């Protein structure tokens, strides 16, 4: 089960045409099912909750822009970007609709820069919270044990699926913390920069976006994702310890 990939359409393609080797191993039906299940959770749960966290935080800090645009909701349809969702099925990245905020409406108790940083940080933090929940669900499913669906699909597969979703949520949080526009990490970084540096990054945002795309596809940057994977594994171990009350 550990060899399951997160790109459902390529996996489905190899499953239907077993003579085509895209993943380096034989794909089974359960691989296909769990991969689609995991990506569906990413599209309909993880990303919408991430965007909702941005909207909720902005609203609590005095800005009602997101609410006015109908984004202060957990309804995934309000957050899904069709093209971004499709990319998640075939590529190693995707996106949801960005949440509109206006720092000018922030509470007078905090600066606009603090408002932007806190609103940005809410997204990754929400994904860590979801990861904790899915780790707990995974362990509970394993506790139940037994078989389902006439013995064709066992509960441990479902436990692995929820564990996989938890890992994806952690990785989503870490990826968004990369300090490159338009990721959340760049807005957190702005808090520590002076005005000239912030203006420079905003004016060259399109160049940073291109750099982000290169980061995703060029093998020379694989070390970044290897480091993120190690960090994600460490966080997952921490979440496992945090749910110690579930054997």
Short mmCIF file of N, CA, C and O in Angstrom, two decimals, residues 156-230:
data_model
loop_
_atom_site.label_atom_id
_atom_site.label_comp_id
_atom_site.label_asym_id
_atom_site.label_seq_id
_atom_site.Cartn_x
_atom_site.Cartn_y
_atom_site.Cartn_z
N UNK A 156 -8.11 -2.28 6.77
CA UNK A 156 -6.77 -1.70 6.77
C UNK A 156 -6.49 -0.84 5.54
O UNK A 156 -5.73 0.11 5.61
N UNK A 157 -7.12 -1.17 4.41
CA UNK A 157 -6.95 -0.32 3.22
C UNK A 157 -7.56 1.06 3.46
O UNK A 157 -7.01 2.08 3.06
N UNK A 158 -8.71 1.09 4.12
CA UNK A 158 -9.33 2.37 4.44
C UNK A 158 -8.47 3.14 5.43
O UNK A 158 -8.34 4.36 5.34
N UNK A 159 -7.90 2.42 6.39
CA UNK A 159 -7.01 3.07 7.36
C UNK A 159 -5.83 3.70 6.63
O UNK A 159 -5.43 4.84 6.94
N UNK A 160 -5.27 2.97 5.67
CA UNK A 160 -4.15 3.52 4.90
C UNK A 160 -4.59 4.74 4.11
O UNK A 160 -3.85 5.73 4.00
N UNK A 161 -5.79 4.70 3.55
CA UNK A 161 -6.30 5.84 2.78
C UNK A 161 -6.38 7.10 3.65
O UNK A 161 -5.96 8.19 3.23
N UNK A 162 -6.92 6.96 4.86
CA UNK A 162 -7.01 8.12 5.75
C UNK A 162 -5.63 8.59 6.19
O UNK A 162 -5.40 9.79 6.35
N UNK A 163 -4.72 7.64 6.40
CA UNK A 163 -3.35 8.01 6.75
C UNK A 163 -2.71 8.78 5.59
O UNK A 163 -1.98 9.76 5.81
N UNK A 164 -2.98 8.33 4.39
CA UNK A 164 -2.44 8.99 3.20
C UNK A 164 -2.98 10.42 3.08
O UNK A 164 -2.25 11.36 2.75
N UNK A 165 -4.27 10.59 3.37
CA UNK A 165 -4.87 11.93 3.33
C UNK A 165 -4.23 12.83 4.38
O UNK A 165 -3.96 14.01 4.13
N UNK A 166 -3.97 12.28 5.56
CA UNK A 166 -3.32 13.05 6.62
C UNK A 166 -1.93 13.51 6.15
O UNK A 166 -1.54 14.66 6.37
N UNK A 167 -1.20 12.62 5.50
CA UNK A 167 0.14 12.97 5.01
C UNK A 167 0.04 14.04 3.93
O UNK A 167 0.84 14.99 3.91
N UNK A 168 -0.93 13.91 3.05
CA UNK A 168 -1.12 14.91 2.00
C UNK A 168 -1.42 16.27 2.60
O UNK A 168 -0.96 17.31 2.11
N UNK A 169 -2.20 16.30 3.68
CA UNK A 169 -2.55 17.55 4.33
C UNK A 169 -1.32 18.21 4.95
O UNK A 169 -1.14 19.43 4.86
N UNK A 170 -0.45 17.39 5.56
CA UNK A 170 0.80 17.92 6.11
C UNK A 170 1.68 18.46 5.00
O UNK A 170 2.25 19.56 5.11
N UNK A 171 1.78 17.71 3.91
CA UNK A 171 2.62 18.15 2.80
C UNK A 171 2.07 19.42 2.18
O UNK A 171 2.83 20.31 1.77
N UNK A 172 0.73 19.53 2.11
CA UNK A 172 0.10 20.75 1.59
C UNK A 172 0.47 21.95 2.46
O UNK A 172 0.76 23.04 1.95
N UNK A 173 0.47 21.75 3.77
CA UNK A 173 0.85 22.83 4.69
C UNK A 173 2.29 23.25 4.47
O UNK A 173 2.60 24.45 4.38
N UNK A 174 3.19 22.27 4.36
CA UNK A 174 4.61 22.57 4.17
C UNK A 174 4.86 23.25 2.84
O UNK A 174 5.65 24.20 2.74
N UNK A 175 4.19 22.76 1.80
CA UNK A 175 4.37 23.36 0.48
C UNK A 175 3.94 24.81 0.48
O UNK A 175 4.60 25.68 -0.10
N UNK A 176 2.82 25.09 1.13
CA UNK A 176 2.32 26.46 1.15
C UNK A 176 3.20 27.39 1.99
O UNK A 176 3.08 28.61 1.87
N UNK A 177 4.05 26.84 2.81
CA UNK A 177 4.95 27.66 3.61
C UNK A 177 6.22 28.05 2.86
O UNK A 177 7.03 28.82 3.38
N UNK A 178 6.39 27.54 1.64
CA UNK A 178 7.53 27.97 0.82
C UNK A 178 7.37 29.47 0.56
O UNK A 178 6.32 29.92 0.10
N UNK A 179 8.38 30.28 0.85
CA UNK A 179 8.24 31.75 0.75
C UNK A 179 8.36 32.29 -0.67
O UNK A 179 9.17 33.17 -0.94
N UNK A 180 7.56 31.75 -1.57
CA UNK A 180 7.55 32.21 -2.96
C UNK A 180 6.12 32.60 -3.31
O UNK A 180 5.20 31.82 -3.09
N UNK A 181 5.90 33.83 -3.82
CA UNK A 181 4.54 34.21 -4.25
C UNK A 181 4.03 33.25 -5.31
O UNK A 181 4.82 32.81 -6.16
N UNK A 182 2.76 32.86 -5.29
CA UNK A 182 1.69 33.38 -4.43
C UNK A 182 1.41 32.52 -3.20
O UNK A 182 0.33 32.60 -2.64
N UNK A 183 2.36 31.69 -2.77
CA UNK A 183 2.14 30.79 -1.65
C UNK A 183 2.05 31.56 -0.34
O UNK A 183 2.56 32.67 -0.21
N UNK A 184 1.42 30.93 0.65
CA UNK A 184 1.20 31.59 1.94
C UNK A 184 2.52 31.99 2.60
O UNK A 184 2.59 33.00 3.31
N UNK A 185 3.55 31.20 2.38
CA UNK A 185 4.84 31.49 2.99
C UNK A 185 5.39 32.85 2.60
O UNK A 185 6.08 33.50 3.40
N UNK A 186 5.08 33.31 1.39
CA UNK A 186 5.57 34.62 0.95
C UNK A 186 4.91 35.73 1.75
O UNK A 186 5.56 36.73 2.10
N UNK A 187 3.63 35.57 2.06
CA UNK A 187 2.92 36.59 2.83
C UNK A 187 3.38 36.61 4.29
O UNK A 187 3.39 37.67 4.93
N UNK A 188 3.78 35.45 4.79
CA UNK A 188 4.37 35.42 6.13
C UNK A 188 5.75 36.07 6.10
O UNK A 188 6.12 36.82 7.01
N UNK A 189 6.50 35.81 5.03
CA UNK A 189 7.82 36.42 4.88
C UNK A 189 7.73 37.94 4.83
O UNK A 189 8.61 38.64 5.37
N UNK A 190 6.67 38.46 4.18
CA UNK A 190 6.51 39.91 4.07
C UNK A 190 6.54 40.60 5.43
O UNK A 190 6.96 41.75 5.54
N UNK A 191 6.08 39.89 6.44
CA UNK A 191 6.04 40.48 7.79
C UNK A 191 7.43 40.86 8.26
O UNK A 191 7.60 41.82 9.03
N UNK A 192 8.44 40.12 7.80
CA UNK A 192 9.81 40.33 8.28
C UNK A 192 10.64 41.19 7.33
O UNK A 192 11.80 41.48 7.61
N UNK A 193 10.07 41.60 6.20
CA UNK A 193 10.79 42.41 5.22
C UNK A 193 10.42 43.88 5.36
O UNK A 193 9.37 44.22 5.90
N UNK A 194 11.30 44.74 4.83
CA UNK A 194 10.95 46.16 4.81
C UNK A 194 10.08 46.45 3.60
O UNK A 194 9.89 45.60 2.71
N UNK A 195 9.54 47.65 3.52
CA UNK A 195 8.59 48.00 2.47
C UNK A 195 9.19 47.86 1.07
O UNK A 195 8.52 47.42 0.13
N UNK A 196 10.46 48.25 0.93
CA UNK A 196 11.09 48.17 -0.39
C UNK A 196 11.18 46.72 -0.86
O UNK A 196 10.93 46.41 -2.03
N UNK A 197 11.53 45.82 0.04
CA UNK A 197 11.64 44.41 -0.32
C UNK A 197 10.28 43.81 -0.66
O UNK A 197 10.16 43.00 -1.59
N UNK A 198 9.25 44.23 0.07
CA UNK A 198 7.91 43.73 -0.21
C UNK A 198 7.45 44.21 -1.59
O UNK A 198 6.90 43.43 -2.38
N UNK A 199 7.67 45.47 -1.89
CA UNK A 199 7.29 46.02 -3.19
C UNK A 199 8.02 45.29 -4.31
O UNK A 199 7.44 44.97 -5.36
N UNK A 200 9.29 45.00 -4.09
CA UNK A 200 10.07 44.27 -5.11
C UNK A 200 9.46 42.91 -5.39
O UNK A 200 9.31 42.50 -6.55
N UNK A 201 9.11 42.17 -4.34
CA UNK A 201 8.54 40.84 -4.52
C UNK A 201 7.17 40.91 -5.19
O UNK A 201 6.84 40.07 -6.03
N UNK A 202 6.37 41.91 -4.83
CA UNK A 202 5.05 42.04 -5.43
C UNK A 202 5.14 42.41 -6.90
O UNK A 202 4.37 41.91 -7.73
N UNK A 203 6.08 43.29 -7.26
CA UNK A 203 6.23 43.69 -8.65
C UNK A 203 6.76 42.55 -9.52
O UNK A 203 6.50 42.50 -10.72
N UNK A 204 7.50 41.65 -8.92
CA UNK A 204 8.08 40.53 -9.68
C UNK A 204 7.38 39.21 -9.37
O UNK A 204 7.97 38.15 -9.55
N UNK A 205 6.14 39.31 -8.94
CA UNK A 205 5.40 38.10 -8.56
C UNK A 205 5.30 37.11 -9.72
O UNK A 205 5.37 35.89 -9.51
N UNK A 206 5.15 37.62 -10.95
CA UNK A 206 5.02 36.72 -12.10
C UNK A 206 6.31 35.92 -12.32
O UNK A 206 6.27 34.75 -12.73
N UNK A 207 7.46 36.54 -12.05
CA UNK A 207 8.72 35.83 -12.18
C UNK A 207 8.86 34.76 -11.09
O UNK A 207 9.37 33.66 -11.34
N UNK A 208 8.40 35.09 -9.91
CA UNK A 208 8.45 34.11 -8.82
C UNK A 208 7.52 32.93 -9.12
O UNK A 208 7.84 31.78 -8.78
N UNK A 209 6.38 33.20 -9.76
CA UNK A 209 5.46 32.11 -10.12
C UNK A 209 6.13 31.17 -11.12
O UNK A 209 5.99 29.95 -11.04
N UNK A 210 6.84 31.76 -12.08
CA UNK A 210 7.57 30.93 -13.04
C UNK A 210 8.62 30.10 -12.34
O UNK A 210 8.80 28.91 -12.63
N UNK A 211 9.30 30.71 -11.38
CA UNK A 211 10.29 29.97 -10.61
C UNK A 211 9.67 28.83 -9.84
O UNK A 211 10.27 27.76 -9.70
N UNK A 212 8.46 29.04 -9.34
CA UNK A 212 7.76 28.00 -8.60
C UNK A 212 7.44 26.82 -9.51
O UNK A 212 7.57 25.65 -9.11
N UNK A 213 7.03 27.10 -10.74
CA UNK A 213 6.75 26.03 -11.71
C UNK A 213 8.01 25.23 -12.01
O UNK A 213 7.99 24.00 -12.06
N UNK A 214 9.13 25.93 -12.19
CA UNK A 214 10.40 25.25 -12.43
C UNK A 214 10.78 24.40 -11.22
O UNK A 214 11.31 23.29 -11.37
N UNK A 215 10.48 24.91 -10.06
CA UNK A 215 10.77 24.19 -8.82
C UNK A 215 10.03 22.85 -8.79
O UNK A 215 10.54 21.84 -8.30
N UNK A 216 8.82 22.84 -9.35
CA UNK A 216 8.00 21.64 -9.32
C UNK A 216 8.48 20.58 -10.30
O UNK A 216 8.32 19.38 -10.06
N UNK A 217 9.09 21.00 -11.41
CA UNK A 217 9.37 20.06 -12.48
C UNK A 217 10.84 19.75 -12.72
O UNK A 217 11.16 18.72 -13.30
N UNK A 218 11.74 20.63 -12.32
CA UNK A 218 13.16 20.39 -12.59
C UNK A 218 13.77 19.46 -11.54
O UNK A 218 13.66 19.72 -10.34
N UNK A 219 14.42 18.37 -11.98
CA UNK A 219 15.01 17.41 -11.02
C UNK A 219 16.05 18.04 -10.11
O UNK A 219 16.27 17.54 -9.01
N UNK A 220 16.68 19.12 -10.55
CA UNK A 220 17.73 19.74 -9.74
C UNK A 220 17.20 20.29 -8.41
O UNK A 220 17.96 20.55 -7.49
N UNK A 221 15.87 20.47 -8.33
CA UNK A 221 15.27 20.98 -7.10
C UNK A 221 14.63 19.88 -6.26
O UNK A 221 13.91 20.17 -5.30
N UNK A 222 14.88 18.63 -6.63
CA UNK A 222 14.27 17.53 -5.89
C UNK A 222 14.65 17.52 -4.41
O UNK A 222 13.89 17.04 -3.57
N UNK A 223 15.84 18.06 -4.11
CA UNK A 223 16.30 18.03 -2.72
C UNK A 223 15.35 18.81 -1.82
O UNK A 223 15.23 18.50 -0.62
N UNK A 224 14.67 19.82 -2.38
CA UNK A 224 13.71 20.59 -1.58
C UNK A 224 12.55 19.71 -1.15
O UNK A 224 12.12 19.71 0.01
N UNK A 225 12.04 18.92 -2.09
CA UNK A 225 10.90 18.07 -1.80
C UNK A 225 11.30 16.87 -0.94
O UNK A 225 10.50 16.36 -0.17
N UNK A 226 12.56 16.44 -1.09
CA UNK A 226 13.05 15.39 -0.20
C UNK A 226 13.07 15.91 1.24
O UNK A 226 12.64 15.22 2.18
N UNK A 227 13.52 17.14 1.41
CA UNK A 227 13.52 17.75 2.74
C UNK A 227 12.12 17.92 3.28
O UNK A 227 11.87 17.68 4.47
N UNK A 228 11.18 18.33 2.40
CA UNK A 228 9.80 18.49 2.83
C UNK A 228 9.19 17.14 3.22
O UNK A 228 8.42 17.05 4.18
N UNK A 229 9.54 16.09 2.47
CA UNK A 229 9.03 14.76 2.79
C UNK A 229 9.54 14.30 4.15
O UNK A 229 8.79 13.72 4.95
N UNK A 230 10.80 14.59 4.45
CA UNK A 230 11.35 14.23 5.75
C UNK A 230 10.65 15.01 6.86
O UNK A 230 10.36 14.46 7.93
#
